[in-house]
Coordinates of C-alpha atoms in Angstrom, one line a residue:
M283 CA -229.1 -71.7 56.3
E284 CA -229.1 -71.3 60.1
E285 CA -229.7 -67.8 61.2
E286 CA -227.1 -66.2 63.5
P287 CA -228.3 -65.7 67.0
N288 CA -229.5 -62.3 67.8
L289 CA -227.3 -60.5 70.3
K290 CA -230.3 -58.9 72.1
E291 CA -232.0 -62.3 72.4
Q292 CA -228.9 -63.8 73.8
I293 CA -228.5 -61.1 76.4
F294 CA -232.2 -61.4 77.3
H295 CA -231.9 -65.2 77.8
N296 CA -228.7 -64.9 79.8
T297 CA -230.3 -62.3 82.0
V298 CA -233.4 -64.5 82.6
R299 CA -231.2 -67.5 83.4
E300 CA -229.1 -65.6 85.9
N301 CA -232.1 -64.2 87.6
I302 CA -233.7 -67.6 87.9
I303 CA -230.4 -69.0 89.4
F304 CA -230.3 -66.0 91.8
M305 CA -233.9 -66.6 92.9
L306 CA -233.4 -70.4 93.5
L307 CA -230.2 -69.7 95.5
F308 CA -231.9 -67.1 97.5
L309 CA -234.9 -69.3 98.2
L310 CA -232.6 -72.1 99.4
L311 CA -230.7 -69.7 101.7
Y312 CA -234.0 -68.2 103.0
L313 CA -235.5 -71.5 103.8
S314 CA -232.3 -72.6 105.6
S315 CA -232.2 -69.3 107.6
Y316 CA -235.9 -69.6 108.5
T317 CA -235.3 -73.1 109.8
L318 CA -232.3 -72.0 111.8
I319 CA -234.1 -69.1 113.4
G320 CA -237.0 -71.3 114.1
R321 CA -234.8 -73.6 116.2
F322 CA -233.6 -70.7 118.4
R323 CA -236.5 -68.3 118.7
R324 CA -239.0 -68.7 121.5
R325 CA -241.9 -70.9 120.7
D326 CA -244.3 -69.4 123.2
R327 CA -246.4 -66.3 122.5
E328 CA -244.9 -64.1 125.2
E329 CA -243.3 -62.0 122.5
Y330 CA -246.6 -60.6 121.5
L331 CA -250.2 -60.6 122.7
S332 CA -252.1 -63.7 121.5
T333 CA -255.3 -61.7 121.2
D334 CA -253.7 -58.7 119.4
E335 CA -253.5 -59.3 115.7
D336 CA -251.5 -56.2 115.0
E337 CA -248.9 -57.2 117.5
A338 CA -248.7 -60.7 115.9
M339 CA -248.3 -59.2 112.5
V340 CA -245.5 -56.9 113.7
Y341 CA -243.8 -59.9 115.1
R342 CA -244.1 -61.9 111.8
I343 CA -242.9 -59.0 109.7
S344 CA -239.8 -58.4 111.9
L345 CA -239.1 -62.1 111.8
W346 CA -239.3 -62.2 108.0
L347 CA -236.9 -59.2 107.8
C348 CA -234.4 -61.0 110.2
T349 CA -234.7 -64.2 108.0
F350 CA -233.9 -62.2 104.9
S351 CA -230.9 -60.5 106.5
L352 CA -229.6 -63.9 107.8
A353 CA -229.9 -65.4 104.3
V354 CA -227.9 -62.4 102.9
S355 CA -225.2 -62.9 105.6
V356 CA -224.9 -66.6 104.7
G357 CA -224.7 -65.6 101.0
A358 CA -221.9 -63.1 101.8
A359 CA -220.0 -65.8 103.7
L360 CA -220.3 -68.2 100.7
L361 CA -219.2 -65.6 98.0
L362 CA -215.6 -66.6 97.9
P363 CA -216.1 -70.4 98.2
I364 CA -218.6 -70.3 95.3
S365 CA -216.4 -68.1 93.2
I366 CA -213.3 -70.2 93.7
A367 CA -215.2 -73.5 93.1
S368 CA -216.7 -72.1 89.9
N369 CA -213.3 -71.0 88.6
E370 CA -211.9 -74.5 89.2
V371 CA -214.9 -76.2 87.6
L372 CA -214.5 -74.1 84.4
I373 CA -210.8 -74.9 84.2
I374 CA -211.4 -78.7 84.6
Y375 CA -214.4 -78.8 82.2
P376 CA -213.9 -75.8 79.8
N377 CA -216.2 -77.2 77.0
S378 CA -218.8 -79.0 79.0
Y379 CA -222.4 -78.3 78.0
Y380 CA -223.6 -78.6 81.6
V381 CA -221.5 -75.8 83.0
K382 CA -222.0 -73.2 80.2
W383 CA -224.4 -71.3 82.5
L384 CA -221.5 -70.8 84.9
N385 CA -219.7 -67.7 83.6
S386 CA -218.1 -64.4 84.8
S387 CA -221.4 -62.5 84.4
L388 CA -223.1 -64.8 86.8
I389 CA -220.4 -64.5 89.5
Q390 CA -220.2 -60.7 89.0
G391 CA -223.9 -60.4 89.4
L392 CA -223.9 -62.5 92.5
W393 CA -221.3 -60.2 94.1
N394 CA -223.3 -57.2 93.1
H395 CA -226.5 -58.6 94.5
V396 CA -224.9 -59.6 97.8
F397 CA -223.3 -56.2 98.2
L398 CA -226.6 -54.4 97.5
F399 CA -228.7 -56.6 99.8
S400 CA -226.1 -56.5 102.6
N401 CA -226.3 -52.7 102.6
L402 CA -230.1 -52.8 102.4
S403 CA -230.3 -55.2 105.3
L404 CA -227.7 -53.5 107.5
F405 CA -228.9 -49.9 107.0
V406 CA -232.7 -50.3 106.4
L407 CA -234.3 -53.7 107.1
L408 CA -232.7 -54.6 110.5
P409 CA -233.1 -51.1 112.0
F410 CA -236.7 -51.1 110.6
A411 CA -237.4 -54.4 112.3
Y412 CA -236.1 -53.2 115.7
L413 CA -237.9 -49.9 115.5
F414 CA -241.1 -51.6 114.3
T415 CA -241.2 -53.9 117.3
E416 CA -240.7 -50.9 119.7
S417 CA -243.2 -48.5 118.0
E418 CA -246.7 -47.8 119.3
G419 CA -247.9 -45.1 116.8
F420 CA -247.9 -41.3 117.2
A421 CA -249.8 -39.8 120.0
G422 CA -253.3 -38.9 118.9
S423 CA -253.2 -40.9 115.7
R424 CA -255.4 -43.9 115.0
K425 CA -254.1 -47.1 116.6
G426 CA -253.3 -49.9 114.2
L427 CA -250.6 -51.4 112.1
M428 CA -250.3 -48.4 109.7
G429 CA -249.7 -46.0 112.6
R430 CA -246.8 -48.1 113.7
V431 CA -245.4 -48.2 110.2
Y432 CA -245.6 -44.4 109.9
E433 CA -243.8 -43.9 113.2
T434 CA -241.1 -46.4 112.2
V435 CA -240.5 -44.8 108.8
V436 CA -240.2 -41.3 110.4
V437 CA -237.8 -42.5 113.1
L438 CA -235.8 -44.4 110.6
F439 CA -235.6 -41.3 108.3
L440 CA -234.4 -39.2 111.1
L441 CA -231.9 -41.8 112.1
G442 CA -230.6 -41.9 108.5
I443 CA -230.1 -38.2 108.5
V444 CA -228.0 -38.4 111.7
V445 CA -225.9 -41.3 110.3
L446 CA -225.3 -39.4 107.0
G447 CA -224.3 -36.3 108.9
L448 CA -221.8 -38.3 110.9
T449 CA -220.5 -39.8 107.7
Y450 CA -220.0 -36.4 106.2
I451 CA -218.1 -35.2 109.3
I452 CA -215.9 -38.3 109.3
S453 CA -215.1 -38.0 105.6
A454 CA -214.3 -34.3 106.0
L455 CA -211.9 -35.1 108.7
L456 CA -210.2 -37.9 106.8
D457 CA -210.2 -36.3 103.4
K458 CA -210.5 -32.5 103.4
D459 CA -210.0 -32.2 99.6
K460 CA -213.3 -34.1 98.8
S461 CA -215.4 -32.3 101.4
S462 CA -217.4 -29.7 99.6
F463 CA -221.0 -28.8 98.9
Q464 CA -220.9 -30.6 95.5
T465 CA -219.8 -33.9 97.2
L466 CA -222.5 -33.4 99.8
L467 CA -225.1 -34.0 97.1
N468 CA -223.2 -36.9 95.7
L469 CA -224.9 -39.4 98.0
W470 CA -225.1 -42.6 96.0
S471 CA -221.6 -42.7 94.4
Y472 CA -219.5 -41.3 97.3
Y473 CA -221.1 -41.3 100.8
L474 CA -222.9 -44.6 100.7
P475 CA -219.7 -46.5 99.5
F476 CA -217.8 -44.6 102.2
L477 CA -220.3 -45.6 104.8
Y478 CA -220.0 -49.2 103.8
S479 CA -216.3 -48.9 103.8
C480 CA -216.4 -47.7 107.5
V481 CA -218.7 -50.6 108.3
S482 CA -216.5 -53.1 106.6
F483 CA -213.5 -51.7 108.5
L484 CA -215.4 -52.2 111.7
G485 CA -216.2 -55.8 110.7
V486 CA -212.6 -56.5 109.8
L487 CA -211.6 -55.2 113.3
M488 CA -214.2 -57.4 114.9
L489 CA -212.8 -60.4 112.9
L490 CA -209.3 -59.5 114.1
I491 CA -210.6 -59.9 117.7
C492 CA -213.0 -62.8 117.3
T493 CA -211.1 -65.1 115.0
P494 CA -208.0 -65.7 117.2
L495 CA -210.3 -66.2 120.2
G496 CA -212.3 -68.7 118.2
F497 CA -209.1 -70.6 117.4
G498 CA -208.7 -71.4 121.1
R499 CA -212.4 -71.7 121.9
L500 CA -213.2 -74.2 119.0
F501 CA -211.2 -77.0 120.7
G502 CA -213.4 -76.8 123.8
V503 CA -216.6 -76.7 121.6
V504 CA -215.5 -79.8 119.7
S505 CA -214.7 -81.6 123.0
L506 CA -218.3 -81.0 124.1
F507 CA -219.8 -82.9 121.1
L508 CA -217.2 -85.6 120.7
V509 CA -216.3 -88.4 123.1
K510 CA -212.8 -88.3 124.4
P511 CA -210.7 -91.5 124.2
Q512 CA -211.0 -94.1 127.0
F513 CA -207.4 -93.4 128.2
L514 CA -208.3 -89.7 128.8
R515 CA -211.5 -90.3 130.9
D516 CA -213.2 -93.2 132.5
L517 CA -216.8 -93.1 131.3
N518 CA -217.9 -96.0 133.5
E519 CA -216.7 -94.2 136.6
E520 CA -218.3 -91.0 135.6
F521 CA -221.6 -92.8 134.9
S522 CA -221.5 -94.4 138.4
V523 CA -220.8 -91.1 140.1
A524 CA -223.6 -89.4 138.2
R525 CA -226.1 -92.1 139.0
L526 CA -225.1 -92.1 142.7
E527 CA -225.4 -88.3 142.8
E528 CA -228.8 -88.5 141.2
E529 CA -230.1 -91.1 143.7
C530 CA -228.7 -89.0 146.6
L531 CA -230.5 -85.9 145.3
R532 CA -233.7 -87.8 144.7
R533 CA -233.7 -89.2 148.3
R534 CA -232.9 -85.7 149.8
L535 CA -235.7 -84.1 147.7
K536 CA -238.1 -86.8 149.0
Q537 CA -237.2 -86.1 152.6
V538 CA -237.6 -82.4 152.2
K539 CA -241.0 -82.8 150.6
E540 CA -242.2 -85.1 153.4
S541 CA -240.9 -82.8 156.1
S542 CA -242.5 -79.8 154.5
H543 CA -245.9 -81.7 154.4
L544 CA -245.6 -82.6 158.1
N545 CA -244.7 -79.1 159.2
L546 CA -247.1 -77.4 156.9
C547 CA -248.7 -74.3 158.4
P548 CA -251.3 -71.9 157.0
P549 CA -249.7 -68.6 155.8
P550 CA -250.7 -65.4 157.7
M551 CA -253.4 -63.1 156.2
V552 CA -251.8 -59.9 157.4
M553 CA -248.8 -58.2 155.7
P554 CA -246.1 -57.2 156.6
M555 CA -245.2 -60.0 159.0
D556 CA -243.8 -59.5 162.4
I557 CA -240.7 -61.3 163.5
S558 CA -242.1 -62.1 166.9
D559 CA -245.3 -63.6 165.3
P560 CA -245.1 -67.4 165.2
D561 CA -247.2 -67.4 162.0
S562 CA -244.7 -65.2 160.3
Q563 CA -241.9 -67.5 161.4
S564 CA -243.7 -70.6 160.1
S565 CA -244.4 -68.8 156.8
R566 CA -240.7 -67.9 156.4
T567 CA -239.8 -71.5 157.2
L568 CA -242.3 -72.6 154.5
H569 CA -240.8 -70.2 152.0
R570 CA -237.3 -71.5 152.8
E571 CA -238.5 -75.1 152.3
K572 CA -240.0 -74.2 148.9
D573 CA -236.8 -72.5 147.8
L574 CA -234.9 -75.6 148.9
V575 CA -237.2 -77.9 147.0
H576 CA -236.9 -75.7 143.9
L577 CA -233.1 -75.7 144.2
L578 CA -233.0 -79.5 144.7
E579 CA -235.3 -80.1 141.7
K580 CA -233.0 -77.9 139.5
K581 CA -229.9 -79.8 140.6
L582 CA -231.7 -83.1 140.0
S583 CA -232.7 -82.2 136.5
A584 CA -229.1 -81.1 135.7
C585 CA -227.8 -84.3 137.2
E586 CA -230.2 -86.4 135.1
E587 CA -229.1 -84.6 131.9
K588 CA -225.4 -85.2 132.8
R589 CA -226.1 -88.9 133.5
K590 CA -228.0 -89.4 130.2
L591 CA -225.1 -87.6 128.3
V592 CA -222.5 -89.8 130.0
D593 CA -224.5 -92.9 129.3
K594 CA -224.9 -91.9 125.7
Q595 CA -221.2 -91.4 125.4
R596 CA -220.5 -94.6 127.2
R597 CA -222.5 -96.5 124.6
T598 CA -220.7 -95.1 121.6
S599 CA -218.5 -97.4 119.6
W600 CA -214.8 -98.0 120.2
L601 CA -213.9 -96.5 116.9
Q602 CA -215.7 -93.3 117.5
R603 CA -214.2 -92.9 121.0
N604 CA -210.6 -93.6 120.1
L605 CA -210.3 -92.4 116.5
V606 CA -212.8 -89.5 115.8
Y607 CA -211.6 -87.3 118.7
P608 CA -207.9 -87.4 117.9
V609 CA -208.5 -86.9 114.2
A610 CA -210.7 -83.9 114.8
M611 CA -208.2 -82.3 117.2
L612 CA -205.3 -82.9 114.7
L613 CA -207.5 -81.5 111.9
L614 CA -208.2 -78.3 113.9
I615 CA -204.5 -77.9 114.7
A616 CA -203.5 -78.4 111.1
L617 CA -206.1 -75.9 109.8
T618 CA -205.0 -73.3 112.3
C619 CA -201.3 -73.7 111.7
I620 CA -201.9 -73.6 107.9
A621 CA -203.9 -70.4 108.2
V622 CA -201.2 -68.8 110.4
L623 CA -198.4 -69.8 108.0
M624 CA -200.3 -68.4 105.0
V625 CA -200.7 -65.1 106.9
V626 CA -197.0 -65.0 107.6
Q627 CA -196.2 -65.8 104.0
N628 CA -198.5 -63.1 102.8
T629 CA -196.8 -60.6 105.2
L630 CA -193.4 -61.4 103.9
E631 CA -194.6 -61.1 100.3
L632 CA -196.1 -57.7 101.0
L633 CA -192.8 -56.5 102.6
I634 CA -190.7 -57.8 99.7
G635 CA -193.1 -56.4 97.1
M636 CA -194.0 -59.7 95.5
K637 CA -197.7 -59.3 96.2
A638 CA -200.0 -56.4 95.3
L639 CA -202.5 -54.8 97.7
P640 CA -206.0 -56.4 97.8
L641 CA -207.6 -53.3 96.1
S642 CA -209.2 -54.6 92.9
T643 CA -208.0 -52.7 89.8
R644 CA -208.9 -55.0 86.9
Q645 CA -211.8 -57.1 85.6
F646 CA -211.4 -60.7 86.5
T647 CA -212.4 -63.3 83.9
L648 CA -213.5 -66.7 85.2
G649 CA -212.0 -70.0 84.1
I650 CA -208.6 -68.8 82.6
S651 CA -206.1 -70.1 85.2
S652 CA -206.1 -71.5 88.7
L653 CA -205.4 -69.0 91.4
S654 CA -203.6 -71.6 93.5
M655 CA -200.2 -73.1 92.9
L656 CA -201.6 -76.5 94.0
G657 CA -204.4 -76.5 91.5
P658 CA -207.8 -78.0 92.5
F659 CA -206.3 -79.2 95.8
G660 CA -205.1 -75.7 96.8
A661 CA -208.5 -74.3 95.8
A662 CA -210.3 -76.8 98.0
L663 CA -207.9 -76.0 100.8
E664 CA -208.7 -72.3 100.4
I665 CA -212.5 -73.0 100.5
V666 CA -212.0 -75.0 103.7
L667 CA -209.9 -72.3 105.3
I668 CA -212.4 -69.5 104.5
L669 CA -215.3 -71.6 106.0
Y670 CA -213.1 -72.4 109.0
L671 CA -212.4 -68.7 109.5
F672 CA -216.1 -68.0 109.4
V673 CA -216.9 -70.7 112.0
T674 CA -214.1 -69.6 114.3
S675 CA -215.0 -65.9 114.1
S676 CA -218.7 -66.8 114.9
I677 CA -217.6 -68.8 117.9
G678 CA -215.1 -66.2 119.1
L679 CA -217.8 -63.5 118.8
Y680 CA -219.9 -65.0 121.6
T681 CA -216.9 -65.5 123.9
L682 CA -216.5 -61.7 124.3
P683 CA -217.8 -60.5 127.7
L684 CA -220.6 -58.2 126.5
L685 CA -221.7 -60.1 123.4
S686 CA -222.0 -63.4 125.2
R687 CA -225.2 -62.1 126.8
V688 CA -227.0 -62.1 123.5
R689 CA -225.8 -65.5 122.5
P690 CA -228.7 -67.5 121.0
K691 CA -230.2 -70.3 123.0
L692 CA -232.4 -73.1 121.7
Q693 CA -236.1 -72.1 122.0
Q694 CA -235.2 -69.2 124.3
T695 CA -234.0 -66.4 122.1
T696 CA -236.2 -63.3 122.1
L697 CA -236.9 -61.3 119.0
T698 CA -234.6 -58.4 120.0
H699 CA -231.8 -60.8 120.5
V700 CA -232.6 -62.4 117.1
I701 CA -232.3 -59.0 115.5
A702 CA -229.0 -58.3 117.3
N703 CA -227.5 -61.6 116.3
C704 CA -228.5 -61.2 112.6
C705 CA -226.9 -57.7 112.6
M706 CA -223.6 -59.0 114.1
L707 CA -223.5 -62.0 111.7
L708 CA -224.2 -59.7 108.8
V709 CA -221.3 -57.4 109.7
L710 CA -218.9 -60.4 110.1
S711 CA -219.9 -62.3 107.0
S712 CA -219.8 -59.2 104.7
A713 CA -216.3 -58.5 106.0
L714 CA -215.2 -62.1 105.5
P715 CA -214.3 -61.8 101.8
V716 CA -212.2 -58.6 102.7
L717 CA -210.5 -60.5 105.5
S718 CA -209.6 -63.5 103.3
R719 CA -208.2 -61.2 100.7
I720 CA -206.2 -59.1 103.1
L721 CA -204.6 -62.2 104.8
G722 CA -203.7 -63.8 101.5
I723 CA -205.9 -66.9 102.1
T724 CA -206.9 -66.6 98.5
N725 CA -205.8 -64.7 95.4
F726 CA -209.3 -64.3 94.0
D727 CA -210.0 -60.6 93.4
L728 CA -212.8 -58.9 95.3
L729 CA -215.4 -58.3 92.6
G730 CA -218.0 -55.5 92.4
D731 CA -218.0 -52.8 95.0
F732 CA -216.2 -55.0 97.5
G733 CA -212.9 -54.3 95.6
R734 CA -213.5 -50.5 95.6
I735 CA -213.1 -50.0 99.4
E736 CA -210.5 -47.3 99.6
W737 CA -208.6 -48.3 102.7
L738 CA -207.6 -51.6 101.0
G739 CA -205.1 -49.6 99.0
N740 CA -203.3 -48.4 102.2
F741 CA -200.1 -50.4 102.6
N742 CA -199.6 -49.6 106.3
I743 CA -203.1 -50.7 107.3
V744 CA -202.9 -54.0 105.4
L745 CA -199.4 -54.8 106.7
L746 CA -200.3 -54.0 110.3
Y747 CA -203.4 -56.0 110.1
N748 CA -201.5 -59.1 108.9
L749 CA -198.9 -58.7 111.7
A750 CA -201.6 -58.2 114.3
F751 CA -203.6 -61.2 113.1
A752 CA -200.6 -63.6 113.0
S753 CA -199.5 -62.4 116.5
A754 CA -202.9 -62.7 118.0
A755 CA -203.5 -66.2 116.6
T756 CA -200.2 -67.4 117.8
L757 CA -200.7 -66.1 121.3
C758 CA -204.2 -67.6 121.5
L759 CA -202.9 -71.0 120.5
M760 CA -200.0 -70.8 122.9
N761 CA -202.3 -69.8 125.7
K762 CA -204.7 -72.6 124.8
F763 CA -202.1 -75.4 124.9
T764 CA -199.9 -74.1 127.7
S765 CA -202.6 -72.7 130.1
T766 CA -202.9 -76.1 132.0
V767 CA -199.1 -76.4 132.4
R768 CA -198.7 -72.8 133.5
K769 CA -201.5 -73.1 136.1
E770 CA -199.9 -76.3 137.4
L771 CA -196.5 -74.7 137.6
Y772 CA -197.9 -71.7 139.3
A773 CA -199.7 -73.9 141.9
R774 CA -196.5 -75.9 142.5
F775 CA -194.4 -72.7 143.0
R776 CA -197.1 -71.2 145.2
S777 CA -197.3 -74.3 147.4
F778 CA -193.5 -74.5 147.6
F779 CA -193.0 -70.9 148.7
A780 CA -196.0 -71.2 151.1
T781 CA -194.2 -74.3 152.7
I782 CA -191.0 -72.3 153.0
F783 CA -192.8 -69.4 154.6
E784 CA -194.6 -71.6 157.1
A785 CA -191.4 -73.3 158.0
S786 CA -189.6 -70.0 158.5
T787 CA -192.5 -68.7 160.6
T788 CA -192.5 -71.8 162.8
K789 CA -188.7 -71.6 163.2
K790 CA -188.9 -68.0 164.3
G791 CA -191.7 -68.8 166.7
T792 CA -189.7 -71.6 168.2
K793 CA -186.7 -69.4 168.7
A794 CA -188.8 -66.7 170.3
S795 CA -190.3 -69.2 172.8
N796 CA -187.0 -70.7 173.7
S797 CA -185.1 -67.4 174.1
P798 CA -184.8 -66.2 177.8
T799 CA -186.7 -63.1 178.9
K800 CA -185.5 -60.2 181.1
E801 CA -187.4 -61.4 184.1
D802 CA -185.7 -64.8 183.8

């Protein structure tokens, strides 16, 4: 007779399997994040002294912490897509042997791990990475790596006390009933979730600003990477213009270099220079010529890159030029309109009372029923929309005036900018599941501590957020597609009124010149 499986052994094997899956998924995200950061960070060793091993070790540790945080942020952005796809797979293949490992416990554990690591990265690892790079060790202590670690830990501890004090003050102002000495000691179960609730609210507000801006900005970004159809631009003419401009700049640069070699004078040995001194005048002329040469070389390199880009676009196939660009534009317009319509539908359902607030109140079981009325197609559409919102919010983030200065550049991003970008992406990605649930993009419940955020149960906040998002997205799209027409109309009206004003001024001047004076 076959023995019945022991319950403890089954729980043990399930736990081991889930941890192995989590480890493999995290390694995949970590390697991808490390490759992505490697493409943007500076390759030279100006970030740290090449002869100082402690400085190099500090740089590596901070880089590892940034990579960990970026992997967690990508995992937070993929929480809802993975959960929705897992639910649909279990519905389609309920008795398949190959998907038995995919269960509610695995998805619940994934949400819990992402929530834990996102808090750890946001409140501990990223501040530690920044403070670690700025630390030098306490005065009078032994110089070395451990001295910098001690200083960083002490400063981070003091910063944590300040943040928790501010959290206690904010919670006391918002909820006076729960502010007491007993709740002050209840750090893990009250104040840390309240602190993350405030951070998630800040992230949702950032998404409210960045996502509508990204809707309009994404069309311009796609236009940079795709070749427009032939009827919208003449690539042969642009290539000829770029080549002629490059040849003109090359000839001018050659003339400037030859003239500078002919008029070369030795620089004076005495500083400061006198204006009346001919040596100082020749030196200033030489400096001006050097600046002119540098400017011309910079323009020439930019013109060469433009010519190569136009030449590459000119050599693309007819199908790619005339089909890919219109399809991409239509796809972006369709995704944006669908997202806005879903937000409007969610707003109406909230007003009527057909839809509950996004605050999770029950335990969700995976694989029972599809959460979309369209079945697998609707689930795939929800996944695409969630990823589309993440892309547009990331693009809109770097269009803001202040945040555009820390935008990552290939092989030119410093370590402090890497830390800042990881922090901003972590805030946005951890708030993305909350945003998708608030806007009604998906009906999948927020699992774990994500669904226990208190302000999600406030009807006024959720309703106002839906209204603000729909209005902002609509205004950004209208501004994107009507800005050219409005500018042209403004220019036409301005030129028309300017012509009328000039005609009236000329007429008055003619009358004044033809009218008789008193002496006449």
